[in-house]
């Protein structure tokens, strides 16, 4: 019986340490807040905040130009416009927002998949209505409006016209070894990739 209150207190203490809670409750640009922002490496807004933590020299976040550029670049790849502006102000090439486009493409593919699934599901038979004391008139003779289904996505097709699109992506990465930094730019066109390295 004594273990239950101790386990409950431990659970509440551990639950209070989540990054989301720290971001919501801590003062911005404190060491705890910056660590919580760093826990979301896939979010452009938080990556931008981590770059700002390094730029401001928050405790535990050194003012290393390579780290600042890295976090701004990762934020820009996820579509963060201000991160791109910070890179441009530093004279660093702005990377392609390939990760944002991939996320948008995945979301659109999932919407299309859900639309196709909804269109192929058999219609649910109506449930029998029973007289109700709470909802008079809700018996079997009650009429209901039909459920509204979203229309399927239809793409226009022009007869006799064939359109072939070029699948092109470009990504830029900065590698630093022994204080020597190089920029690697990889360009892929229809599955064929080339990489160029510049100082």
Tab-separated table of N, CA and C in Angstrom, residues 23 33 36-38 40 43-51 80:
chain	number	residue	atom	x	y	z
A	23	UNK	N	9.049	23.657	-22.479
A	23	UNK	CA	8.903	24.749	-23.448
A	23	UNK	C	7.747	25.658	-23.087
A	33	UNK	N	15.133	25.658	-21.260
A	33	UNK	CA	14.260	25.883	-22.405
A	33	UNK	C	14.977	25.485	-23.696
A	36	UNK	N	15.121	21.770	-24.028
A	36	UNK	CA	13.811	21.239	-24.426
A	36	UNK	C	13.586	21.463	-25.920
A	37	UNK	N	13.996	22.616	-26.447
A	37	UNK	CA	13.833	22.889	-27.883
A	37	UNK	C	14.693	21.934	-28.703
A	38	UNK	N	15.851	21.564	-28.177
A	38	UNK	CA	16.765	20.657	-28.885
A	38	UNK	C	16.189	19.246	-28.978
A	40	UNK	N	13.459	18.383	-30.182
A	40	UNK	CA	12.586	18.264	-31.350
A	40	UNK	C	13.394	18.516	-32.624
A	43	UNK	N	11.615	19.718	-36.113
A	43	UNK	CA	10.746	20.882	-36.161
A	43	UNK	C	11.580	22.120	-36.489
A	44	UNK	N	11.258	22.793	-37.586
A	44	UNK	CA	12.018	23.959	-38.017
A	44	UNK	C	12.014	25.095	-37.013
A	45	UNK	N	10.886	25.321	-36.334
A	45	UNK	CA	10.819	26.402	-35.346
A	45	UNK	C	11.764	26.142	-34.179
A	46	UNK	N	11.794	24.903	-33.698
A	46	UNK	CA	12.665	24.591	-32.562
A	46	UNK	C	14.131	24.574	-32.980
A	47	UNK	N	14.436	24.120	-34.201
A	47	UNK	CA	15.820	24.164	-34.671
A	47	UNK	C	16.303	25.612	-34.774
A	48	UNK	N	15.416	26.493	-35.225
A	48	UNK	CA	15.759	27.917	-35.279
A	48	UNK	C	16.041	28.433	-33.868
A	49	UNK	N	15.227	28.010	-32.892
A	49	UNK	CA	15.429	28.440	-31.501
A	49	UNK	C	16.757	27.935	-30.954
A	50	UNK	N	17.141	26.698	-31.302
A	50	UNK	CA	18.426	26.165	-30.837
A	50	UNK	C	19.574	26.986	-31.438
A	51	UNK	N	19.455	27.362	-32.711
A	51	UNK	CA	20.484	28.217	-33.322
A	51	UNK	C	20.574	29.550	-32.571
A	80	UNK	N	11.743	27.041	-42.692
A	80	UNK	CA	11.748	28.208	-41.802
A	80	UNK	C	12.388	29.382	-42.539
